[in-house]
PDB file of C-alpha atoms in Angstrom:
ATOM      1  CA  MET E   9      74.036 -73.202  -3.042  1.00 98.00           C
ATOM      2  CA  LYS E  10      74.131 -71.237  -6.243  1.00 98.00           C
ATOM      3  CA  PHE E  11      73.982 -67.471  -6.557  1.00 98.00           C
ATOM      4  CA  VAL E  12      73.281 -65.276  -9.584  1.00 98.00           C
ATOM      5  CA  THR E  13      73.272 -61.508  -9.925  1.00 98.00           C
ATOM      6  CA  LEU E  14      70.565 -59.989 -12.150  1.00 98.00           C
ATOM      7  CA  ASP E  15      70.569 -56.534 -13.701  1.00 98.00           C
ATOM      8  CA  ASN E  16      68.271 -54.107 -11.836  1.00 98.00           C
ATOM      9  CA  GLY E  17      69.720 -50.906 -13.237  1.00 97.00           C
ATOM     10  CA  SER E  18      72.317 -50.498 -10.496  1.00 98.00           C
ATOM     11  CA  ARG E  19      76.072 -51.023 -10.792  1.00 97.00           C
ATOM     12  CA  ASP E  20      76.046 -54.151  -8.617  1.00 98.00           C
ATOM     13  CA  GLY E  21      72.729 -55.758  -9.592  1.00 98.00           C
ATOM     14  CA  GLN E  22      70.529 -57.779  -7.270  1.00 98.00           C
ATOM     15  CA  VAL E  23      71.678 -61.126  -5.888  1.00 98.00           C
ATOM     16  CA  HIS E  24      69.366 -64.143  -6.240  1.00 98.00           C
ATOM     17  CA  ILE E  25      69.455 -67.769  -5.216  1.00 98.00           C
ATOM     18  CA  ALA E  26      69.419 -70.021  -8.282  1.00 98.00           C
ATOM     19  CA  SER E  27      68.122 -73.570  -8.474  1.00 98.00           C
ATOM     20  CA  ARG E  28      70.618 -76.404  -8.909  1.00 97.00           C
ATOM     21  CA  ASP E  29      69.815 -76.648 -12.632  1.00 96.00           C
ATOM     22  CA  GLY E  30      70.211 -72.867 -12.990  1.00 97.00           C
ATOM     23  CA  ARG E  31      66.766 -72.411 -14.465  1.00 97.00           C
ATOM     24  CA  ARG E  32      64.849 -70.656 -11.658  1.00 98.00           C
ATOM     25  CA  VAL E  33      65.722 -67.923  -9.188  1.00 98.00           C
ATOM     26  CA  VAL E  34      64.384 -66.125  -6.108  1.00 98.00           C
ATOM     27  CA  PRO E  35      65.777 -62.911  -4.552  1.00 98.00           C
ATOM     28  CA  ALA E  36      68.169 -63.721  -1.739  1.00 98.00           C
ATOM     29  CA  ASP E  37      66.875 -62.780   1.669  1.00 98.00           C
ATOM     30  CA  HIS E  38      68.913 -60.321   3.782  1.00 97.00           C
ATOM     31  CA  ALA E  39      71.246 -59.306   0.919  1.00 98.00           C
ATOM     32  CA  ALA E  40      70.889 -56.758  -1.892  1.00 98.00           C
ATOM     33  CA  THR E  41      74.128 -57.740  -3.650  1.00 98.00           C
ATOM     34  CA  LEU E  42      76.528 -60.655  -3.610  1.00 98.00           C
ATOM     35  CA  GLN E  43      79.041 -58.429  -1.800  1.00 98.00           C
ATOM     36  CA  ASP E  44      76.424 -57.927   0.928  1.00 98.00           C
ATOM     37  CA  ALA E  45      76.057 -61.692   1.180  1.00 98.00           C
ATOM     38  CA  LEU E  46      79.818 -62.221   1.457  1.00 98.00           C
ATOM     39  CA  ASP E  47      80.126 -59.523   4.121  1.00 98.00           C
ATOM     40  CA  ASN E  48      77.361 -61.145   6.200  1.00 98.00           C
ATOM     41  CA  TRP E  49      77.757 -64.807   5.267  1.00 98.00           C
ATOM     42  CA  ASP E  50      77.821 -66.380   8.688  1.00 97.00           C
ATOM     43  CA  ALA E  51      74.682 -64.527   9.798  1.00 98.00           C
ATOM     44  CA  HIS E  52      72.477 -65.524   6.876  1.00 98.00           C
ATOM     45  CA  ALA E  53      73.976 -68.582   5.098  1.00 98.00           C
ATOM     46  CA  ALA E  54      71.454 -70.927   6.775  1.00 98.00           C
ATOM     47  CA  ARG E  55      68.596 -68.860   5.402  1.00 98.00           C
ATOM     48  CA  TRP E  56      70.037 -68.931   1.872  1.00 98.00           C
ATOM     49  CA  GLN E  57      70.503 -72.660   2.145  1.00 98.00           C
ATOM     50  CA  ALA E  58      66.845 -72.967   3.087  1.00 98.00           C
ATOM     51  CA  GLN E  59      65.852 -70.922   0.071  1.00 98.00           C
ATOM     52  CA  PHE E  60      68.028 -73.068  -2.169  1.00 98.00           C
ATOM     53  CA  ASP E  61      66.557 -76.292  -0.795  1.00 98.00           C
ATOM     54  CA  ALA E  62      63.011 -75.015  -1.199  1.00 98.00           C
ATOM     55  CA  LEU E  63      63.680 -73.880  -4.765  1.00 98.00           C
ATOM     56  CA  ASN E  64      65.006 -77.315  -5.711  1.00 98.00           C
ATOM     57  CA  ALA E  65      62.098 -79.094  -4.005  1.00 98.00           C
ATOM     58  CA  ASP E  66      59.321 -77.043  -5.645  1.00 97.00           C
ATOM     59  CA  PRO E  67      59.414 -76.775  -9.458  1.00 94.00           C
ATOM     60  CA  ASP E  68      56.783 -74.018  -9.346  1.00 96.00           C
ATOM     61  CA  MET E  69      58.772 -71.772  -7.008  1.00 97.00           C
ATOM     62  CA  GLY E  70      60.653 -68.730  -8.247  1.00 97.00           C
ATOM     63  CA  GLN E  71      60.885 -67.145 -11.672  1.00 97.00           C
ATOM     64  CA  PRO E  72      62.713 -68.346 -14.792  1.00 98.00           C
ATOM     65  CA  LEU E  73      66.290 -67.147 -15.062  1.00 97.00           C
ATOM     66  CA  ASP E  74      66.600 -64.807 -18.025  1.00 96.00           C
ATOM     67  CA  PRO E  75      70.248 -65.220 -19.243  1.00 94.00           C
ATOM     68  CA  ALA E  76      70.067 -61.741 -20.795  1.00 95.00           C
ATOM     69  CA  ARG E  77      69.659 -60.202 -17.323  1.00 97.00           C
ATOM     70  CA  ALA E  78      72.575 -62.085 -15.768  1.00 98.00           C
ATOM     71  CA  LEU E  79      75.582 -60.023 -14.784  1.00 98.00           C
ATOM     72  CA  ALA E  80      78.907 -61.303 -13.521  1.00 98.00           C
ATOM     73  CA  PRO E  81      78.191 -62.644  -9.982  1.00 98.00           C
ATOM     74  CA  LEU E  82      80.284 -59.750  -8.692  1.00 98.00           C
ATOM     75  CA  PRO E  83      79.977 -56.988 -11.312  1.00 98.00           C
ATOM     76  CA  ARG E  84      82.809 -55.268  -9.481  1.00 98.00           C
ATOM     77  CA  ALA E  85      84.973 -56.575  -6.655  1.00 98.00           C
ATOM     78  CA  TRP E  86      87.395 -55.297  -4.039  1.00 96.00           C
ATOM     79  CA  GLN E  87      90.176 -57.330  -5.557  1.00 97.00           C
ATOM     80  CA  TRP E  88      91.010 -59.615  -8.491  1.00 98.00           C
ATOM     81  CA  LEU E  89      94.128 -61.782  -8.208  1.00 98.00           C
ATOM     82  CA  ASP E  90      95.111 -64.189 -10.926  1.00 98.00           C
ATOM     83  CA  GLY E  91      97.561 -67.041 -10.541  1.00 96.00           C
ATOM     84  CA  SER E  92      99.289 -69.305 -13.024  1.00 93.00           C
ATOM     85  CA  ALA E  93      98.937 -72.685 -11.401  1.00 96.00           C
ATOM     86  CA  PHE E  94      99.064 -75.094 -14.383  1.00 95.00           C
ATOM     87  CA  GLU E  95     102.622 -76.141 -15.069  1.00 93.00           C
ATOM     88  CA  THR E  96     101.868 -77.514 -18.540  1.00 91.00           C
ATOM     89  CA  HIS E  97     100.801 -74.080 -19.668  1.00 88.00           C
ATOM     90  CA  SER E  98     104.033 -72.496 -18.354  1.00 88.00           C
ATOM     91  CA  LEU E  99     106.263 -75.154 -19.939  1.00 89.00           C
ATOM     92  CA  LEU E 100     104.653 -74.824 -23.356  1.00 89.00           C
ATOM     93  CA  ILE E 101     104.840 -71.036 -23.420  1.00 81.00           C
ATOM     94  CA  GLN E 102     108.443 -71.001 -22.170  1.00 82.00           C
ATOM     95  CA  GLN E 103     109.544 -73.526 -24.788  1.00 84.00           C
ATOM     96  CA  ALA E 104     107.762 -71.837 -27.672  1.00 78.00           C
ATOM     97  CA  TRP E 105     109.065 -68.362 -26.748  1.00 73.00           C
ATOM     98  CA  GLY E 106     112.652 -69.535 -26.338  1.00 75.00           C
ATOM     99  CA  LEU E 107     112.715 -68.839 -22.593  1.00 71.00           C
ATOM    100  CA  PRO E 108     114.508 -71.052 -20.023  1.00 77.00           C
ATOM    101  CA  VAL E 109     112.210 -74.029 -19.558  1.00 69.00           C
ATOM    102  CA  VAL E 110     111.854 -74.242 -15.785  1.00 73.00           C
ATOM    103  CA  GLY E 111     108.123 -74.714 -15.286  1.00 70.00           C
ATOM    104  CA  LEU E 112     106.787 -73.514 -11.954  1.00 77.00           C
ATOM    105  CA  ASN E 113     109.068 -73.411  -8.920  1.00 80.00           C
ATOM    106  CA  ASP E 114     107.905 -73.439  -5.313  1.00 84.00           C
ATOM    107  CA  ARG E 115     106.603 -69.891  -5.502  1.00 87.00           C
ATOM    108  CA  PRO E 116     103.209 -69.377  -7.183  1.00 90.00           C
ATOM    109  CA  LEU E 117     102.942 -66.809  -9.982  1.00 90.00           C
ATOM    110  CA  MET E 118     100.293 -64.178  -9.390  1.00 95.00           C
ATOM    111  CA  TYR E 119      99.369 -60.675 -10.448  1.00 94.00           C
ATOM    112  CA  GLN E 120      96.721 -58.165  -9.339  1.00 96.00           C
ATOM    113  CA  GLY E 121      94.393 -57.148 -12.143  1.00 96.00           C
ATOM    114  CA  LEU E 122      91.442 -54.916 -12.978  1.00 96.00           C
ATOM    115  CA  SER E 123      88.560 -55.485 -10.549  1.00 97.00           C
ATOM    116  CA  ASP E 124      86.291 -52.437 -10.854  1.00 97.00           C
ATOM    117  CA  ARG E 125      84.394 -54.188 -13.665  1.00 97.00           C
ATOM    118  CA  PHE E 126      83.665 -57.771 -14.657  1.00 98.00           C
ATOM    119  CA  LEU E 127      81.851 -58.387 -17.917  1.00 98.00           C
ATOM    120  CA  PRO E 128      78.455 -60.101 -18.076  1.00 98.00           C
ATOM    121  CA  PRO E 129      78.621 -63.738 -19.161  1.00 98.00           C
ATOM    122  CA  HIS E 130      76.679 -63.126 -22.364  1.00 98.00           C
ATOM    123  CA  GLY E 131      77.116 -60.335 -24.869  1.00 95.00           C
ATOM    124  CA  ILE E 132      79.827 -58.162 -26.359  1.00 97.00           C
ATOM    125  CA  ALA E 133      83.429 -57.834 -25.251  1.00 98.00           C
ATOM    126  CA  GLN E 134      84.987 -54.667 -26.715  1.00 98.00           C
ATOM    127  CA  PHE E 135      88.640 -54.180 -27.636  1.00 98.00           C
ATOM    128  CA  PRO E 136      90.565 -51.305 -29.280  1.00 97.00           C
ATOM    129  CA  SER E 137      92.355 -53.250 -32.044  1.00 97.00           C
ATOM    130  CA  ALA E 138      92.733 -56.767 -33.445  1.00 97.00           C
ATOM    131  CA  LYS E 139      96.438 -55.968 -33.789  1.00 97.00           C
ATOM    132  CA  ASP E 140      96.780 -56.334 -30.023  1.00 97.00           C
ATOM    133  CA  GLY E 141      96.440 -60.132 -30.249  1.00 97.00           C
ATOM    134  CA  ILE E 142      93.049 -60.691 -28.625  1.00 98.00           C
ATOM    135  CA  ASP E 143      92.913 -63.962 -26.720  1.00 98.00           C
ATOM    136  CA  PHE E 144      90.581 -65.728 -24.278  1.00 98.00           C
ATOM    137  CA  GLU E 145      91.788 -67.657 -21.249  1.00 98.00           C
ATOM    138  CA  GLY E 146      89.504 -70.205 -19.619  1.00 98.00           C
ATOM    139  CA  GLU E 147      90.052 -70.678 -15.917  1.00 98.00           C
ATOM    140  CA  PHE E 148      88.367 -71.417 -12.621  1.00 98.00           C
ATOM    141  CA  GLY E 149      88.309 -69.026  -9.691  1.00 98.00           C
ATOM    142  CA  VAL E 150      87.243 -68.756  -6.063  1.00 98.00           C
ATOM    143  CA  VAL E 151      85.478 -65.973  -4.200  1.00 98.00           C
ATOM    144  CA  LEU E 152      86.731 -65.504  -0.652  1.00 98.00           C
ATOM    145  CA  SER E 153      85.543 -64.463   2.773  1.00 98.00           C
ATOM    146  CA  HIS E 154      87.852 -62.205   4.789  1.00 98.00           C
ATOM    147  CA  VAL E 155      91.299 -63.826   4.880  1.00 98.00           C
ATOM    148  CA  PRO E 156      93.629 -62.612   7.657  1.00 98.00           C
ATOM    149  CA  MET E 157      97.231 -61.820   6.801  1.00 98.00           C
ATOM    150  CA  GLY E 158      99.494 -64.774   7.361  1.00 98.00           C
ATOM    151  CA  THR E 159      96.847 -67.451   6.793  1.00 98.00           C
ATOM    152  CA  LYS E 160      98.517 -70.767   5.985  1.00 98.00           C
ATOM    153  CA  ALA E 161      97.487 -73.161   3.247  1.00 98.00           C
ATOM    154  CA  ALA E 162      96.234 -75.670   5.792  1.00 98.00           C
ATOM    155  CA  ASP E 163      93.621 -73.129   6.959  1.00 98.00           C
ATOM    156  CA  ALA E 164      92.975 -71.334   3.682  1.00 98.00           C
ATOM    157  CA  ALA E 165      90.294 -73.511   2.088  1.00 98.00           C
ATOM    158  CA  ARG E 166      87.758 -72.624   4.781  1.00 98.00           C
ATOM    159  CA  HIS E 167      87.757 -69.074   3.415  1.00 98.00           C
ATOM    160  CA  ILE E 168      86.507 -70.218   0.002  1.00 98.00           C
ATOM    161  CA  ARG E 169      82.850 -69.234  -0.204  1.00 98.00           C
ATOM    162  CA  LEU E 170      82.146 -69.666  -3.931  1.00 99.00           C
ATOM    163  CA  ILE E 171      83.619 -71.106  -7.110  1.00 98.00           C
ATOM    164  CA  VAL E 172      83.287 -69.393 -10.473  1.00 98.00           C
ATOM    165  CA  LEU E 173      84.196 -69.892 -14.150  1.00 98.00           C
ATOM    166  CA  ILE E 174      86.183 -67.078 -15.737  1.00 98.00           C
ATOM    167  CA  ASN E 175      87.175 -65.918 -19.174  1.00 98.00           C
ATOM    168  CA  ASP E 176      90.330 -63.856 -18.562  1.00 98.00           C
ATOM    169  CA  TRP E 177      90.670 -61.794 -21.749  1.00 98.00           C
ATOM    170  CA  SER E 178      94.245 -60.962 -22.753  1.00 97.00           C
ATOM    171  CA  LEU E 179      95.931 -58.808 -25.353  1.00 97.00           C
ATOM    172  CA  ARG E 180      98.970 -60.895 -26.239  1.00 94.00           C
ATOM    173  CA  ALA E 181     100.863 -58.394 -28.368  1.00 93.00           C
ATOM    174  CA  LEU E 182     101.004 -55.963 -25.455  1.00 92.00           C
ATOM    175  CA  GLY E 183     102.100 -58.452 -22.774  1.00 88.00           C
ATOM    176  CA  PRO E 184     105.784 -58.724 -23.670  1.00 85.00           C
ATOM    177  CA  VAL E 185     106.053 -54.955 -24.088  1.00 87.00           C
ATOM    178  CA  GLU E 186     104.652 -54.322 -20.596  1.00 85.00           C
ATOM    179  CA  MET E 187     106.636 -57.157 -18.993  1.00 80.00           C
ATOM    180  CA  ALA E 188     109.867 -55.716 -20.387  1.00 82.00           C
ATOM    181  CA  THR E 189     109.283 -52.449 -18.508  1.00 87.00           C
ATOM    182  CA  GLY E 190     109.586 -54.324 -15.196  1.00 83.00           C
ATOM    183  CA  PHE E 191     106.357 -52.716 -13.973  1.00 86.00           C
ATOM    184  CA  GLY E 192     104.042 -55.548 -15.031  1.00 82.00           C
ATOM    185  CA  TRP E 193     100.707 -55.708 -16.871  1.00 86.00           C
ATOM    186  CA  LEU E 194      98.127 -53.009 -17.398  1.00 91.00           C
ATOM    187  CA  GLN E 195      96.934 -52.534 -20.993  1.00 91.00           C
ATOM    188  CA  CYS E 196      97.215 -56.215 -21.887  1.00 91.00           C
ATOM    189  CA  LYS E 197      94.692 -57.254 -19.206  1.00 96.00           C
ATOM    190  CA  PRO E 198      91.223 -55.829 -19.888  1.00 97.00           C
ATOM    191  CA  ALA E 199      88.067 -56.770 -17.963  1.00 98.00           C
ATOM    192  CA  CYS E 200      87.315 -60.473 -17.454  1.00 98.00           C
ATOM    193  CA  GLY E 201      84.024 -62.223 -18.085  1.00 98.00           C
ATOM    194  CA  ILE E 202      82.494 -64.529 -15.461  1.00 98.00           C
ATOM    195  CA  ALA E 203      79.851 -67.225 -15.883  1.00 98.00           C
ATOM    196  CA  PRO E 204      76.509 -66.388 -14.229  1.00 98.00           C
ATOM    197  CA  LEU E 205      76.371 -68.951 -11.404  1.00 98.00           C
ATOM    198  CA  ALA E 206      78.654 -68.705  -8.350  1.00 98.00           C
ATOM    199  CA  VAL E 207      78.596 -72.083  -6.650  1.00 98.00           C
ATOM    200  CA  THR E 208      79.449 -73.217  -3.130  1.00 98.00           C
ATOM    201  CA  PRO E 209      82.148 -75.965  -3.060  1.00 98.00           C
ATOM    202  CA  ASP E 210      79.748 -78.642  -1.705  1.00 98.00           C
ATOM    203  CA  GLU E 211      77.747 -78.434  -4.952  1.00 97.00           C
ATOM    204  CA  LEU E 212      80.724 -79.870  -6.822  1.00 97.00           C
ATOM    205  CA  GLY E 213      80.815 -83.011  -4.663  1.00 97.00           C
ATOM    206  CA  ALA E 214      83.826 -85.217  -5.552  1.00 97.00           C
ATOM    207  CA  ASN E 215      84.725 -82.773  -8.325  1.00 98.00           C
ATOM    208  CA  TRP E 216      86.049 -80.445  -5.617  1.00 98.00           C
ATOM    209  CA  ASN E 217      89.201 -82.208  -4.426  1.00 98.00           C
ATOM    210  CA  GLU E 218      92.347 -80.895  -2.746  1.00 98.00           C
ATOM    211  CA  ALA E 219      91.093 -77.312  -3.377  1.00 98.00           C
ATOM    212  CA  ARG E 220      90.951 -77.976  -7.109  1.00 98.00           C
ATOM    213  CA  VAL E 221      88.038 -77.985  -9.543  1.00 98.00           C
ATOM    214  CA  CYS E 222      88.269 -81.438 -11.105  1.00 98.00           C
ATOM    215  CA  LEU E 223      86.056 -80.754 -14.109  1.00 98.00           C
ATOM    216  CA  PRO E 224      86.749 -80.319 -17.820  1.00 98.00           C
ATOM    217  CA  LEU E 225      86.451 -76.717 -18.975  1.00 98.00           C
ATOM    218  CA  GLN E 226      84.683 -76.939 -22.353  1.00 98.00           C
ATOM    219  CA  ILE E 227      85.550 -74.218 -24.843  1.00 98.00           C
ATOM    220  CA  THR E 228      84.264 -73.603 -28.333  1.00 98.00           C
ATOM    221  CA  LEU E 229      85.433 -70.937 -30.769  1.00 98.00           C
ATOM    222  CA  ASN E 230      82.971 -69.902 -33.499  1.00 98.00           C
ATOM    223  CA  GLY E 231      81.083 -73.138 -32.866  1.00 98.00           C
ATOM    224  CA  ALA E 232      84.135 -75.432 -33.185  1.00 98.00           C
ATOM    225  CA  LYS E 233      85.518 -77.389 -30.215  1.00 98.00           C
ATOM    226  CA  PHE E 234      88.731 -75.815 -28.938  1.00 98.00           C
ATOM    227  CA  GLY E 235      89.534 -77.337 -25.535  1.00 98.00           C
ATOM    228  CA  ARG E 236      88.330 -79.452 -22.629  1.00 98.00           C
ATOM    229  CA  ALA E 237      91.272 -79.386 -20.210  1.00 98.00           C
ATOM    230  CA  ASN E 238      90.506 -80.486 -16.651  1.00 98.00           C
ATOM    231  CA  GLY E 239      91.110 -78.238 -13.661  1.00 98.00           C
ATOM    232  CA  SER E 240      92.577 -81.057 -11.560  1.00 98.00           C
ATOM    233  CA  GLU E 241      96.182 -80.562 -12.733  1.00 97.00           C
ATOM    234  CA  MET E 242      96.935 -77.381 -10.789  1.00 97.00           C
ATOM    235  CA  LYS E 243     100.440 -77.537  -9.349  1.00 96.00           C
ATOM    236  CA  PHE E 244      99.243 -75.247  -6.563  1.00 97.00           C
ATOM    237  CA  GLY E 245      95.700 -75.712  -5.198  1.00 98.00           C
ATOM    238  CA  PHE E 246      93.567 -72.723  -4.375  1.00 98.00           C
ATOM    239  CA  ASP E 247      94.482 -73.173  -0.698  1.00 98.00           C
ATOM    240  CA  GLU E 248      98.164 -72.588  -1.583  1.00 98.00           C
ATOM    241  CA  LEU E 249      97.316 -69.634  -3.825  1.00 98.00           C
ATOM    242  CA  ILE E 250      95.330 -68.010  -1.037  1.00 98.00           C
ATOM    243  CA  ALA E 251      98.179 -68.484   1.432  1.00 98.00           C
ATOM    244  CA  HIS E 252     100.586 -66.905  -1.086  1.00 98.00           C
ATOM    245  CA  ALA E 253      98.332 -63.901  -1.604  1.00 98.00           C
ATOM    246  CA  ALA E 254      97.729 -63.412   2.132  1.00 98.00           C
ATOM    247  CA  TYR E 255     101.416 -63.510   3.128  1.00 98.00           C
ATOM    248  CA  SER E 256     101.723 -59.774   3.657  1.00 98.00           C
ATOM    249  CA  ARG E 257      98.102 -58.513   3.692  1.00 98.00           C
ATOM    250  CA  ASP E 258      94.523 -59.255   4.625  1.00 98.00           C
ATOM    251  CA  LEU E 259      92.300 -60.266   1.695  1.00 98.00           C
ATOM    252  CA  PRO E 260      88.891 -58.611   1.935  1.00 98.00           C
ATOM    253  CA  ALA E 261      85.673 -60.537   1.636  1.00 98.00           C
ATOM    254  CA  GLY E 262      84.778 -60.548  -2.074  1.00 98.00           C
ATOM    255  CA  THR E 263      88.340 -61.092  -3.321  1.00 98.00           C
ATOM    256  CA  ILE E 264      88.298 -63.175  -6.504  1.00 98.00           C
ATOM    257  CA  LEU E 265      91.325 -65.402  -7.085  1.00 98.00           C
ATOM    258  CA  GLY E 266      91.900 -67.221 -10.370  1.00 98.00           C
ATOM    259  CA  SER E 267      93.721 -70.412 -11.254  1.00 98.00           C
ATOM    260  CA  GLY E 268      95.284 -69.160 -14.463  1.00 97.00           C
ATOM    261  CA  THR E 269      94.752 -70.849 -17.815  1.00 97.00           C
ATOM    262  CA  VAL E 270      93.571 -74.459 -17.371  1.00 98.00           C
ATOM    263  CA  ALA E 271      96.021 -76.806 -19.083  1.00 97.00           C
ATOM    264  CA  ASN E 272      96.749 -80.545 -19.115  1.00 97.00           C
ATOM    265  CA  ALA E 273      99.800 -82.614 -19.988  1.00 95.00           C
ATOM    266  CA  ASP E 274      97.612 -84.551 -22.431  1.00 96.00           C
ATOM    267  CA  TYR E 275      97.052 -81.448 -24.545  1.00 95.00           C
ATOM    268  CA  ASP E 276      97.107 -83.438 -27.804  1.00 94.00           C
ATOM    269  CA  SER E 277      93.835 -85.059 -26.681  1.00 97.00           C
ATOM    270  CA  VAL E 278      92.097 -82.356 -24.657  1.00 98.00           C
ATOM    271  CA  GLY E 279      93.169 -79.224 -26.476  1.00 97.00           C
ATOM    272  CA  SER E 280      93.899 -75.871 -24.870  1.00 97.00           C
ATOM    273  CA  SER E 281      92.122 -73.124 -22.964  1.00 98.00           C
ATOM    274  CA  CYS E 282      93.686 -70.177 -24.809  1.00 97.00           C
ATOM    275  CA  ILE E 283      94.992 -69.388 -28.311  1.00 97.00           C
ATOM    276  CA  ALA E 284      98.506 -68.530 -27.111  1.00 94.00           C
ATOM    277  CA  GLU E 285      98.964 -72.083 -25.847  1.00 95.00           C
ATOM    278  CA  ARG E 286      97.608 -73.537 -29.101  1.00 96.00           C
ATOM    279  CA  ARG E 287     100.058 -71.410 -31.058  1.00 95.00           C
ATOM    280  CA  ALA E 288     102.906 -72.555 -28.763  1.00 92.00           C
ATOM    281  CA  ILE E 289     102.076 -76.193 -29.444  1.00 94.00           C
ATOM    282  CA  GLU E 290     102.143 -75.501 -33.172  1.00 94.00           C
ATOM    283  CA  GLN E 291     105.538 -73.824 -32.909  1.00 90.00           C
ATOM    284  CA  ILE E 292     107.021 -76.637 -30.761  1.00 89.00           C
ATOM    285  CA  ALA E 293     105.911 -79.140 -33.408  1.00 88.00           C
ATOM    286  CA  GLY E 294     108.181 -77.330 -35.861  1.00 84.00           C
ATOM    287  CA  HIS E 295     105.553 -75.295 -37.623  1.00 83.00           C
ATOM    288  CA  SER E 296     104.716 -71.662 -37.682  1.00 86.00           C
ATOM    289  CA  ALA E 297     101.839 -70.603 -35.428  1.00 90.00           C
ATOM    290  CA  ALA E 298      98.764 -71.155 -37.590  1.00 93.00           C
ATOM    291  CA  THR E 299      95.934 -70.344 -35.157  1.00 97.00           C
ATOM    292  CA  ASP E 300      95.056 -66.683 -35.411  1.00 97.00           C
ATOM    293  CA  PHE E 301      94.143 -64.461 -32.504  1.00 98.00           C
ATOM    294  CA  LEU E 302      90.603 -63.194 -32.416  1.00 98.00           C
ATOM    295  CA  GLN E 303      88.971 -60.844 -34.889  1.00 98.00           C
ATOM    296  CA  ASP E 304      85.858 -58.708 -34.892  1.00 98.00           C
ATOM    297  CA  GLY E 305      82.766 -60.924 -34.577  1.00 98.00           C
ATOM    298  CA  ASP E 306      84.515 -64.030 -33.220  1.00 98.00           C
ATOM    299  CA  ARG E 307      82.473 -65.863 -30.594  1.00 98.00           C
ATOM    300  CA  VAL E 308      83.841 -67.702 -27.544  1.00 98.00           C
ATOM    301  CA  GLN E 309      81.730 -70.053 -25.369  1.00 98.00           C
ATOM    302  CA  MET E 310      82.747 -71.789 -22.132  1.00 98.00           C
ATOM    303  CA  HIS E 311      81.047 -74.090 -19.668  1.00 98.00           C
ATOM    304  CA  ALA E 312      81.888 -76.899 -17.210  1.00 98.00           C
ATOM    305  CA  SER E 313      79.591 -79.905 -16.777  1.00 97.00           C
ATOM    306  CA  ASP E 314      79.830 -82.847 -14.418  1.00 95.00           C
ATOM    307  CA  ALA E 315      79.603 -86.532 -15.392  1.00 93.00           C
ATOM    308  CA  SER E 316      75.791 -86.378 -15.408  1.00 93.00           C
ATOM    309  CA  GLY E 317      75.856 -83.513 -17.908  1.00 93.00           C
ATOM    310  CA  GLN E 318      74.750 -80.859 -15.413  1.00 92.00           C
ATOM    311  CA  ASP E 319      76.145 -77.431 -16.284  1.00 95.00           C
ATOM    312  CA  LEU E 320      77.619 -76.282 -12.937  1.00 97.00           C
ATOM    313  CA  PHE E 321      78.256 -72.559 -13.526  1.00 98.00           C
ATOM    314  CA  GLY E 322      76.082 -71.631 -16.492  1.00 98.00           C
ATOM    315  CA  SER E 323      77.793 -70.598 -19.692  1.00 98.00           C
ATOM    316  CA  ILE E 324      80.018 -67.788 -20.908  1.00 98.00           C
ATOM    317  CA  ASP E 325      79.032 -66.718 -24.430  1.00 98.00           C
ATOM    318  CA  GLN E 326      80.881 -63.564 -25.556  1.00 98.00           C
ATOM    319  CA  GLN E 327      81.479 -61.992 -28.934  1.00 98.00           C
ATOM    320  CA  VAL E 328      84.430 -59.787 -29.880  1.00 98.00           C
ATOM    321  CA  GLU E 329      83.749 -56.254 -31.025  1.00 98.00           C
ATOM    322  CA  ILE E 330      86.537 -53.967 -32.258  1.00 98.00           C
ATOM    323  CA  ILE E 331      85.789 -50.335 -31.469  1.00 94.00           C
ATOM    324  CA  GLY E 332      89.011 -48.729 -32.686  1.00 76.00           C
TER     325      GLY E 332
END
């Protein structure tokens, strides 16, 4: 199944079932919002599956999806947790910044970020100053059912209801300052953008393997290709990240958990999913960092397609606006 939330003037929008190609939608029965659907999934999932099947079978059913009306699937969520599960990304950043190069140990990295607002997939992303080092981060994420405290990795994947594509905006100049305080990130992590379609794992077929999204995340910056790293190289799968997060707490239905910046060992061929990593590669090669962080008017686009060319999640297409 595929779900999309359309703007209806409320804070949480109205949840719809989207066709497999993402072109047509119908209002979801028995749910006003995606959070409603997640809270009552077991009671109504069969009905939503029937709507999805009917929509795909009848090209005249539903209404065209207007991308301008699409909000983030969850415009606000109970919780947003972001991991750092790609070891290549960690190794490159550590080496470029002169830190001990240890990669990822047996304990996943994760922080809890801003969840009271997720940006629409298309439109403006506002920031206070270009001096803050504005960066995008392309990553995949999962949306969860209720996860009991103490859930183990072997049981965690069954709590994954939906998969999403995320642009985790970051302000790189502020990160080291906040990390040095020992209290962690706040200012350097503004609201994320999420692609319009939230997709059940079965829709990915073989591209969902070992709780990993095995698809290239295509990124362009101002129309130029920037990266196409594949989500398969997570050191920790989403099942392991869920178990880590649930060690000491329940995770409420609607929790969004991210993979961290998608990165591959073959970065010379596939590029990167954020500017910080591109700059790190330039520094490691013995050069100064030549790739600039984002400026007013810069445009970032992201999508993930399967081998047939089908766009699984819809696209993120956001433009930077400096308001300071």
